[in-house]
Amino acid sequence: MIDIQDLVQPIHWRITQSLLSWLTDLLPYGDNIRFPCLQHLFIGYNPDYVCNLVIDTSEEQGVDENIDQQKVIEACKIKILRCSSFDLPLVLVTQTTNDEKNQLLIQQYYELHKRKSFADVFSQHRGKNLRSTSRSTPIATILCSVAKKQIIYTYTQIYDTIIYDSNIVNEIKLNNLQTELEIINKLKSHFLKKDGPRILIIRVDYLTEYKQLLSLKYILLNAIDDESKQPSDHCVWLVIHLQLGMHQTQTQTQTVWGFGFGY
């Protein structure tokens, strides 16, 4: 059986192990080893993704023999923190060890997320604000900075109504589309329109539809690739609805971190 360690450079593996150790140390000590887990603190956490992240970040820094390991580690930490859930600062603030380091991480968390609310993004378009009709649920957190393709994770539920400016946004829910062909036709129609809403939002209920994410990924990437041949100002964003505090039973090979769509 081939292990991922056999497929990567030794320096990449050392950096990966350092990051995995750092992540593990974020978890509180106690009898309950199942909650919280890293999947709760970082959306769809997968240790194999961490290794891929190290390789990609190292390539950004330079050739292997000139890799600044500490620089790569710090860059990876920032990227990982961008994928952190709302539970991370809550877990960190309740810990009694490494208080100074935890406070720094909490500060970094809020610095990275402070201008990435759903409302802030839409306020850039005609000055319109966005809100959820459910007052008890926090609105989305934007996890990517590329306007053309966004992935948004939120604890707002799939059945909550999100009020948009209909001149800007068209919304569809994945569970209302029965076939792959329907999704493809919706995307083609969106990109071909010369007027009307420029942002298509696809809402996905992660709890019930996570198995469809991989298929949806390739449909979207193919649609965007086709669209790039005839550039337009139309965008596709995913809103992925999560369950707050629910222990994830899905296998790690079906996690969102491997999506690679909007970072």
PDB file of C-alpha atoms in Angstrom:
ATOM      1  CA  MET A   1       0.000   0.000   0.000  1.00  0.00           C
ATOM      2  CA  ILE A   2       1.417   3.353  -1.058  1.00  0.00           C
ATOM      3  CA  ASP A   3       1.385   6.097   1.568  1.00  0.00           C
ATOM      4  CA  ILE A   4       1.243   9.778   0.691  1.00  0.00           C
ATOM      5  CA  GLN A   5       4.608  10.185   2.443  1.00  0.00           C
ATOM      6  CA  ASP A   6       6.204   8.089  -0.316  1.00  0.00           C
ATOM      7  CA  LEU A   7       4.892  10.433  -2.999  1.00  0.00           C
ATOM      8  CA  VAL A   8       6.164  13.797  -1.739  1.00  0.00           C
ATOM      9  CA  GLN A   9       9.505  15.444  -1.146  1.00  0.00           C
ATOM     10  CA  PRO A  10      10.963  14.952   2.373  1.00  0.00           C
ATOM     11  CA  ILE A  11      10.913  18.700   3.021  1.00  0.00           C
ATOM     12  CA  HIS A  12       7.227  18.863   2.137  1.00  0.00           C
ATOM     13  CA  TRP A  13       6.488  16.002   4.494  1.00  0.00           C
ATOM     14  CA  ARG A  14       8.394  17.651   7.360  1.00  0.00           C
ATOM     15  CA  ILE A  15       6.446  20.866   6.911  1.00  0.00           C
ATOM     16  CA  THR A  16       3.181  18.910   6.712  1.00  0.00           C
ATOM     17  CA  GLN A  17       3.953  17.123   9.972  1.00  0.00           C
ATOM     18  CA  SER A  18       4.727  20.437  11.640  1.00  0.00           C
ATOM     19  CA  LEU A  19       1.367  21.867  10.527  1.00  0.00           C
ATOM     20  CA  LEU A  20      -0.535  18.743  11.593  1.00  0.00           C
ATOM     21  CA  SER A  21       1.080  18.957  15.016  1.00  0.00           C
ATOM     22  CA  TRP A  22       0.111  22.638  15.252  1.00  0.00           C
ATOM     23  CA  LEU A  23      -3.496  21.811  14.343  1.00  0.00           C
ATOM     24  CA  THR A  24      -3.701  18.974  16.849  1.00  0.00           C
ATOM     25  CA  ASP A  25      -2.425  21.257  19.613  1.00  0.00           C
ATOM     26  CA  LEU A  26      -5.395  23.569  19.005  1.00  0.00           C
ATOM     27  CA  LEU A  27      -7.784  20.917  20.310  1.00  0.00           C
ATOM     28  CA  PRO A  28      -8.722  21.032  23.989  1.00  0.00           C
ATOM     29  CA  TYR A  29      -7.555  18.248  26.265  1.00  0.00           C
ATOM     30  CA  GLY A  30     -10.197  16.117  27.953  1.00  0.00           C
ATOM     31  CA  ASP A  31     -12.158  12.897  27.999  1.00  0.00           C
ATOM     32  CA  ASN A  32     -14.274  13.730  24.958  1.00  0.00           C
ATOM     33  CA  ILE A  33     -11.967  12.989  22.036  1.00  0.00           C
ATOM     34  CA  ARG A  34     -14.766  13.211  19.458  1.00  0.00           C
ATOM     35  CA  PHE A  35     -15.875  16.768  20.126  1.00  0.00           C
ATOM     36  CA  PRO A  36     -14.637  19.134  19.116  1.00  0.00           C
ATOM     37  CA  CYS A  37     -12.525  17.639  16.358  1.00  0.00           C
ATOM     38  CA  LEU A  38     -10.585  19.363  13.613  1.00  0.00           C
ATOM     39  CA  GLN A  39     -13.501  18.894  11.209  1.00  0.00           C
ATOM     40  CA  HIS A  40     -15.526  21.189  13.463  1.00  0.00           C
ATOM     41  CA  LEU A  41     -12.855  23.878  13.618  1.00  0.00           C
ATOM     42  CA  PHE A  42     -11.802  23.802   9.949  1.00  0.00           C
ATOM     43  CA  ILE A  43     -14.385  23.176   7.272  1.00  0.00           C
ATOM     44  CA  GLY A  44     -13.993  19.673   5.846  1.00  0.00           C
ATOM     45  CA  TYR A  45     -10.533  19.207   7.370  1.00  0.00           C
ATOM     46  CA  ASN A  46      -8.471  16.512   5.685  1.00  0.00           C
ATOM     47  CA  PRO A  47      -4.776  15.821   6.525  1.00  0.00           C
ATOM     48  CA  ASP A  48      -4.058  14.961   2.895  1.00  0.00           C
ATOM     49  CA  TYR A  49      -5.225  18.411   1.890  1.00  0.00           C
ATOM     50  CA  VAL A  50      -2.693  19.928   4.280  1.00  0.00           C
ATOM     51  CA  CYS A  51       0.074  18.135   2.394  1.00  0.00           C
ATOM     52  CA  ASN A  52      -1.283  19.432  -0.925  1.00  0.00           C
ATOM     53  CA  LEU A  53      -1.433  22.919   0.543  1.00  0.00           C
ATOM     54  CA  VAL A  54       2.219  22.678   1.579  1.00  0.00           C
ATOM     55  CA  ILE A  55       3.280  21.625  -1.914  1.00  0.00           C
ATOM     56  CA  ASP A  56       1.322  24.445  -3.576  1.00  0.00           C
ATOM     57  CA  THR A  57       2.604  27.051  -1.133  1.00  0.00           C
ATOM     58  CA  SER A  58       6.191  25.837  -1.539  1.00  0.00           C
ATOM     59  CA  GLU A  59       5.917  26.245  -5.295  1.00  0.00           C
ATOM     60  CA  GLU A  60       4.758  29.811  -4.749  1.00  0.00           C
ATOM     61  CA  GLN A  61       7.837  30.473  -2.606  1.00  0.00           C
ATOM     62  CA  GLY A  62      10.432  29.064  -5.027  1.00  0.00           C
ATOM     63  CA  VAL A  63      12.288  25.901  -6.015  1.00  0.00           C
ATOM     64  CA  ASP A  64      12.575  23.087  -3.486  1.00  0.00           C
ATOM     65  CA  GLU A  65      16.220  23.582  -2.506  1.00  0.00           C
ATOM     66  CA  ASN A  66      15.539  27.250  -1.663  1.00  0.00           C
ATOM     67  CA  ILE A  67      12.363  26.729   0.361  1.00  0.00           C
ATOM     68  CA  ASP A  68      12.123  28.844   3.497  1.00  0.00           C
ATOM     69  CA  GLN A  69      10.353  26.314   5.715  1.00  0.00           C
ATOM     70  CA  GLN A  70       9.165  28.801   8.317  1.00  0.00           C
ATOM     71  CA  LYS A  71       7.838  31.132   5.642  1.00  0.00           C
ATOM     72  CA  VAL A  72       5.903  28.270   4.062  1.00  0.00           C
ATOM     73  CA  ILE A  73       4.511  27.206   7.440  1.00  0.00           C
ATOM     74  CA  GLU A  74       3.298  30.723   8.267  1.00  0.00           C
ATOM     75  CA  ALA A  75       1.734  31.132   4.816  1.00  0.00           C
ATOM     76  CA  CYS A  76      -0.059  27.788   5.174  1.00  0.00           C
ATOM     77  CA  LYS A  77      -1.337  28.743   8.631  1.00  0.00           C
ATOM     78  CA  ILE A  78      -2.936  31.876   7.212  1.00  0.00           C
ATOM     79  CA  LYS A  79      -4.624  29.871   4.456  1.00  0.00           C
ATOM     80  CA  ILE A  80      -5.870  27.306   6.971  1.00  0.00           C
ATOM     81  CA  LEU A  81      -7.222  30.039   9.249  1.00  0.00           C
ATOM     82  CA  ARG A  82      -9.178  31.431   6.315  1.00  0.00           C
ATOM     83  CA  CYS A  83     -11.062  28.110   6.298  1.00  0.00           C
ATOM     84  CA  SER A  84     -11.777  28.127  10.023  1.00  0.00           C
ATOM     85  CA  SER A  85     -15.324  27.886  11.318  1.00  0.00           C
ATOM     86  CA  PHE A  86     -17.046  30.101  13.876  1.00  0.00           C
ATOM     87  CA  ASP A  87     -16.243  27.434  16.485  1.00  0.00           C
ATOM     88  CA  LEU A  88     -12.478  28.078  16.415  1.00  0.00           C
ATOM     89  CA  PRO A  89     -12.355  31.259  18.550  1.00  0.00           C
ATOM     90  CA  LEU A  90     -14.881  29.738  20.962  1.00  0.00           C
ATOM     91  CA  VAL A  91     -12.655  26.707  21.490  1.00  0.00           C
ATOM     92  CA  LEU A  92      -9.490  28.786  21.814  1.00  0.00           C
ATOM     93  CA  VAL A  93     -10.912  31.223  24.348  1.00  0.00           C
ATOM     94  CA  THR A  94     -11.914  28.394  26.700  1.00  0.00           C
ATOM     95  CA  GLN A  95      -8.453  26.826  26.777  1.00  0.00           C
ATOM     96  CA  THR A  96      -6.219  27.318  29.817  1.00  0.00           C
ATOM     97  CA  THR A  97      -2.912  26.519  28.118  1.00  0.00           C
ATOM     98  CA  ASN A  98      -0.858  28.656  25.711  1.00  0.00           C
ATOM     99  CA  ASP A  99      -3.114  31.606  26.473  1.00  0.00           C
ATOM    100  CA  GLU A 100      -0.894  34.141  24.681  1.00  0.00           C
ATOM    101  CA  LYS A 101      -0.682  32.047  21.503  1.00  0.00           C
ATOM    102  CA  ASN A 102      -4.409  31.397  21.541  1.00  0.00           C
ATOM    103  CA  GLN A 103      -5.179  35.096  21.923  1.00  0.00           C
ATOM    104  CA  LEU A 104      -2.954  35.806  18.914  1.00  0.00           C
ATOM    105  CA  LEU A 105      -4.805  33.192  16.865  1.00  0.00           C
ATOM    106  CA  ILE A 106      -8.158  34.653  17.887  1.00  0.00           C
ATOM    107  CA  GLN A 107      -6.945  38.080  16.793  1.00  0.00           C
ATOM    108  CA  GLN A 108      -5.751  36.654  13.458  1.00  0.00           C
ATOM    109  CA  TYR A 109      -9.089  34.911  12.995  1.00  0.00           C
ATOM    110  CA  TYR A 110     -11.053  38.140  13.297  1.00  0.00           C
ATOM    111  CA  GLU A 111      -8.573  40.083  11.170  1.00  0.00           C
ATOM    112  CA  LEU A 112      -8.963  37.550   8.360  1.00  0.00           C
ATOM    113  CA  HIS A 113     -12.761  37.441   8.578  1.00  0.00           C
ATOM    114  CA  LYS A 114     -13.674  40.973   9.581  1.00  0.00           C
ATOM    115  CA  ARG A 115     -14.503  42.268   6.078  1.00  0.00           C
ATOM    116  CA  LYS A 116     -15.750  39.069   4.576  1.00  0.00           C
ATOM    117  CA  SER A 117     -19.400  38.970   5.532  1.00  0.00           C
ATOM    118  CA  PHE A 118     -22.055  38.341   2.949  1.00  0.00           C
ATOM    119  CA  ALA A 119     -23.521  41.810   3.539  1.00  0.00           C
ATOM    120  CA  ASP A 120     -20.148  43.494   3.027  1.00  0.00           C
ATOM    121  CA  VAL A 121     -19.632  41.810  -0.323  1.00  0.00           C
ATOM    122  CA  PHE A 122     -23.029  42.781  -1.670  1.00  0.00           C
ATOM    123  CA  SER A 123     -22.742  46.335  -0.422  1.00  0.00           C
ATOM    124  CA  GLN A 124     -20.150  46.790  -3.161  1.00  0.00           C
ATOM    125  CA  HIS A 125     -22.900  46.274  -5.731  1.00  0.00           C
ATOM    126  CA  ARG A 126     -25.196  49.299  -6.002  1.00  0.00           C
ATOM    127  CA  GLY A 127     -24.892  49.882  -2.281  1.00  0.00           C
ATOM    128  CA  LYS A 128     -27.382  47.124  -1.498  1.00  0.00           C
ATOM    129  CA  ASN A 129     -27.211  45.159   1.736  1.00  0.00           C
ATOM    130  CA  LEU A 130     -28.037  41.499   2.256  1.00  0.00           C
ATOM    131  CA  ARG A 131     -29.742  39.947   5.234  1.00  0.00           C
ATOM    132  CA  SER A 132     -31.219  36.654   6.374  1.00  0.00           C
ATOM    133  CA  THR A 133     -34.831  36.463   7.460  1.00  0.00           C
ATOM    134  CA  SER A 134     -33.755  34.151  10.301  1.00  0.00           C
ATOM    135  CA  ARG A 135     -32.430  36.428  13.048  1.00  0.00           C
ATOM    136  CA  SER A 136     -31.033  33.526  15.071  1.00  0.00           C
ATOM    137  CA  THR A 137     -28.523  32.372  12.466  1.00  0.00           C
ATOM    138  CA  PRO A 138     -25.281  34.162  11.591  1.00  0.00           C
ATOM    139  CA  ILE A 139     -24.913  35.162   7.959  1.00  0.00           C
ATOM    140  CA  ALA A 140     -22.274  33.709   5.679  1.00  0.00           C
ATOM    141  CA  THR A 141     -18.508  33.971   5.861  1.00  0.00           C
ATOM    142  CA  ILE A 142     -16.682  34.421   2.585  1.00  0.00           C
ATOM    143  CA  LEU A 143     -13.716  32.056   2.258  1.00  0.00           C
ATOM    144  CA  CYS A 144     -12.249  33.258  -0.981  1.00  0.00           C
ATOM    145  CA  SER A 145     -11.302  36.590  -2.464  1.00  0.00           C
ATOM    146  CA  VAL A 146     -11.870  35.911  -6.169  1.00  0.00           C
ATOM    147  CA  ALA A 147     -15.099  37.669  -7.176  1.00  0.00           C
ATOM    148  CA  LYS A 148     -15.569  35.463 -10.214  1.00  0.00           C
ATOM    149  CA  LYS A 149     -16.058  32.310  -8.160  1.00  0.00           C
ATOM    150  CA  GLN A 150     -16.842  32.305  -4.478  1.00  0.00           C
ATOM    151  CA  ILE A 151     -17.368  29.507  -1.982  1.00  0.00           C
ATOM    152  CA  ILE A 152     -19.361  30.676   1.029  1.00  0.00           C
ATOM    153  CA  TYR A 153     -19.956  28.636   4.183  1.00  0.00           C
ATOM    154  CA  THR A 154     -22.815  29.603   6.470  1.00  0.00           C
ATOM    155  CA  TYR A 155     -24.806  28.378   9.461  1.00  0.00           C
ATOM    156  CA  THR A 156     -27.892  29.985   7.954  1.00  0.00           C
ATOM    157  CA  GLN A 157     -30.090  27.021   7.063  1.00  0.00           C
ATOM    158  CA  ILE A 158     -31.127  25.942   3.591  1.00  0.00           C
ATOM    159  CA  TYR A 159     -34.792  26.690   4.350  1.00  0.00           C
ATOM    160  CA  ASP A 160     -34.034  30.279   5.461  1.00  0.00           C
ATOM    161  CA  THR A 161     -34.811  32.975   2.930  1.00  0.00           C
ATOM    162  CA  ILE A 162     -31.879  35.189   2.026  1.00  0.00           C
ATOM    163  CA  ILE A 163     -33.016  38.496   0.589  1.00  0.00           C
ATOM    164  CA  TYR A 164     -30.987  39.698  -2.381  1.00  0.00           C
ATOM    165  CA  ASP A 165     -31.280  42.517  -4.847  1.00  0.00           C
ATOM    166  CA  SER A 166     -32.945  40.640  -7.720  1.00  0.00           C
ATOM    167  CA  ASN A 167     -31.236  42.947 -10.205  1.00  0.00           C
ATOM    168  CA  ILE A 168     -27.882  41.526  -9.113  1.00  0.00           C
ATOM    169  CA  VAL A 169     -28.495  37.979  -7.897  1.00  0.00           C
ATOM    170  CA  ASN A 170     -30.293  34.904  -9.183  1.00  0.00           C
ATOM    171  CA  GLU A 171     -30.559  32.013  -6.712  1.00  0.00           C
ATOM    172  CA  ILE A 172     -31.098  28.300  -7.220  1.00  0.00           C
ATOM    173  CA  LYS A 173     -31.023  25.413  -4.747  1.00  0.00           C
ATOM    174  CA  LEU A 174     -29.212  22.253  -5.714  1.00  0.00           C
ATOM    175  CA  ASN A 175     -31.998  20.052  -4.355  1.00  0.00           C
ATOM    176  CA  ASN A 176     -34.432  21.608  -6.843  1.00  0.00           C
ATOM    177  CA  LEU A 177     -32.364  20.348  -9.779  1.00  0.00           C
ATOM    178  CA  GLN A 178     -32.984  16.709 -10.585  1.00  0.00           C
ATOM    179  CA  THR A 179     -30.284  15.942 -13.159  1.00  0.00           C
ATOM    180  CA  GLU A 180     -26.780  16.952 -14.160  1.00  0.00           C
ATOM    181  CA  LEU A 181     -28.179  18.254 -17.442  1.00  0.00           C
ATOM    182  CA  GLU A 182     -30.432  20.687 -15.572  1.00  0.00           C
ATOM    183  CA  ILE A 183     -27.426  22.128 -13.733  1.00  0.00           C
ATOM    184  CA  ILE A 184     -25.441  22.472 -16.961  1.00  0.00           C
ATOM    185  CA  ASN A 185     -28.340  24.206 -18.715  1.00  0.00           C
ATOM    186  CA  LYS A 186     -28.788  26.611 -15.791  1.00  0.00           C
ATOM    187  CA  LEU A 187     -25.102  27.550 -15.945  1.00  0.00           C
ATOM    188  CA  LYS A 188     -25.122  27.977 -19.729  1.00  0.00           C
ATOM    189  CA  SER A 189     -28.227  30.129 -19.549  1.00  0.00           C
ATOM    190  CA  HIS A 190     -26.648  32.279 -16.850  1.00  0.00           C
ATOM    191  CA  PHE A 191     -23.445  32.914 -18.773  1.00  0.00           C
ATOM    192  CA  LEU A 192     -25.207  33.541 -22.095  1.00  0.00           C
ATOM    193  CA  LYS A 193     -27.557  36.227 -20.778  1.00  0.00           C
ATOM    194  CA  LYS A 194     -26.495  39.702 -21.791  1.00  0.00           C
ATOM    195  CA  ASP A 195     -28.584  41.418 -19.132  1.00  0.00           C
ATOM    196  CA  GLY A 196     -30.259  40.524 -15.847  1.00  0.00           C
ATOM    197  CA  PRO A 197     -28.559  39.259 -12.657  1.00  0.00           C
ATOM    198  CA  ARG A 198     -24.791  38.876 -13.030  1.00  0.00           C
ATOM    199  CA  ILE A 199     -24.354  36.632  -9.959  1.00  0.00           C
ATOM    200  CA  LEU A 200     -25.750  33.106  -9.850  1.00  0.00           C
ATOM    201  CA  ILE A 201     -25.848  31.655  -6.335  1.00  0.00           C
ATOM    202  CA  ILE A 202     -26.207  27.896  -5.903  1.00  0.00           C
ATOM    203  CA  ARG A 203     -27.277  26.912  -2.388  1.00  0.00           C
ATOM    204  CA  VAL A 204     -26.199  23.467  -1.145  1.00  0.00           C
ATOM    205  CA  ASP A 205     -27.236  21.689   2.056  1.00  0.00           C
ATOM    206  CA  TYR A 206     -23.981  20.019   3.116  1.00  0.00           C
ATOM    207  CA  LEU A 207     -25.644  17.555   5.482  1.00  0.00           C
ATOM    208  CA  THR A 208     -27.821  15.949   2.807  1.00  0.00           C
ATOM    209  CA  GLU A 209     -26.003  16.829  -0.410  1.00  0.00           C
ATOM    210  CA  TYR A 210     -22.282  16.491   0.387  1.00  0.00           C
ATOM    211  CA  LYS A 211     -22.018  13.439  -1.899  1.00  0.00           C
ATOM    212  CA  GLN A 212     -22.945  15.614  -4.864  1.00  0.00           C
ATOM    213  CA  LEU A 213     -20.233  18.224  -4.262  1.00  0.00           C
ATOM    214  CA  LEU A 214     -17.522  16.443  -6.229  1.00  0.00           C
ATOM    215  CA  SER A 215     -19.768  16.114  -9.276  1.00  0.00           C
ATOM    216  CA  LEU A 216     -20.882  19.723  -8.900  1.00  0.00           C
ATOM    217  CA  LYS A 217     -17.247  20.812  -8.714  1.00  0.00           C
ATOM    218  CA  TYR A 218     -16.411  19.430 -12.164  1.00  0.00           C
ATOM    219  CA  ILE A 219     -19.607  20.747 -13.706  1.00  0.00           C
ATOM    220  CA  LEU A 220     -18.776  24.230 -12.432  1.00  0.00           C
ATOM    221  CA  LEU A 221     -15.135  24.093 -13.478  1.00  0.00           C
ATOM    222  CA  ASN A 222     -16.082  22.971 -16.972  1.00  0.00           C
ATOM    223  CA  ALA A 223     -18.708  25.713 -17.229  1.00  0.00           C
ATOM    224  CA  ILE A 224     -16.256  28.376 -16.072  1.00  0.00           C
ATOM    225  CA  ASP A 225     -13.601  27.063 -18.459  1.00  0.00           C
ATOM    226  CA  ASP A 226     -16.053  27.298 -21.361  1.00  0.00           C
ATOM    227  CA  GLU A 227     -17.156  30.755 -20.245  1.00  0.00           C
ATOM    228  CA  SER A 228     -13.551  32.003 -20.065  1.00  0.00           C
ATOM    229  CA  LYS A 229     -13.241  31.519 -23.825  1.00  0.00           C
ATOM    230  CA  GLN A 230     -15.861  34.242 -24.228  1.00  0.00           C
ATOM    231  CA  PRO A 231     -15.340  36.461 -21.169  1.00  0.00           C
ATOM    232  CA  SER A 232     -18.316  38.055 -19.449  1.00  0.00           C
ATOM    233  CA  ASP A 233     -18.965  39.773 -16.137  1.00  0.00           C
ATOM    234  CA  HIS A 234     -21.179  36.946 -14.864  1.00  0.00           C
ATOM    235  CA  CYS A 235     -20.219  35.065 -11.694  1.00  0.00           C
ATOM    236  CA  VAL A 236     -21.105  31.777  -9.981  1.00  0.00           C
ATOM    237  CA  TRP A 237     -21.016  31.513  -6.198  1.00  0.00           C
ATOM    238  CA  LEU A 238     -21.689  28.514  -3.958  1.00  0.00           C
ATOM    239  CA  VAL A 239     -23.413  28.913  -0.612  1.00  0.00           C
ATOM    240  CA  ILE A 240     -22.827  25.755   1.445  1.00  0.00           C
ATOM    241  CA  HIS A 241     -25.090  25.426   4.480  1.00  0.00           C
ATOM    242  CA  LEU A 242     -23.465  23.756   7.498  1.00  0.00           C
ATOM    243  CA  GLN A 243     -24.889  22.370  10.726  1.00  0.00           C
ATOM    244  CA  LEU A 244     -23.610  24.136  13.822  1.00  0.00           C
ATOM    245  CA  GLY A 245     -22.025  21.797  16.391  1.00  0.00           C
ATOM    246  CA  MET A 246     -23.057  18.606  14.593  1.00  0.00           C
ATOM    247  CA  HIS A 247     -20.494  15.801  14.558  1.00  0.00           C
ATOM    248  CA  GLN A 248     -19.645  14.955  10.973  1.00  0.00           C
ATOM    249  CA  THR A 249     -19.999  11.304  10.042  1.00  0.00           C
ATOM    250  CA  GLN A 250     -18.990  11.689   6.410  1.00  0.00           C
ATOM    251  CA  THR A 251     -15.691  10.173   5.395  1.00  0.00           C
ATOM    252  CA  GLN A 252     -12.773  12.492   4.908  1.00  0.00           C
ATOM    253  CA  THR A 253     -12.570  11.616   1.224  1.00  0.00           C
ATOM    254  CA  GLN A 254     -15.865  13.440   0.772  1.00  0.00           C
ATOM    255  CA  THR A 255     -14.942  16.693   2.431  1.00  0.00           C
ATOM    256  CA  VAL A 256     -15.271  20.223   1.153  1.00  0.00           C
ATOM    257  CA  TRP A 257     -11.592  21.070   1.642  1.00  0.00           C
ATOM    258  CA  GLY A 258     -10.735  19.122  -1.481  1.00  0.00           C
ATOM    259  CA  PHE A 259     -13.092  21.231  -3.532  1.00  0.00           C
ATOM    260  CA  GLY A 260     -10.450  23.603  -4.885  1.00  0.00           C
ATOM    261  CA  PHE A 261     -12.945  25.912  -6.565  1.00  0.00           C
ATOM    262  CA  GLY A 262     -12.683  29.381  -5.159  1.00  0.00           C
ATOM    263  CA  TYR A 263      -9.466  29.951  -3.197  1.00  0.00           C
TER     264      TYR A 263
END
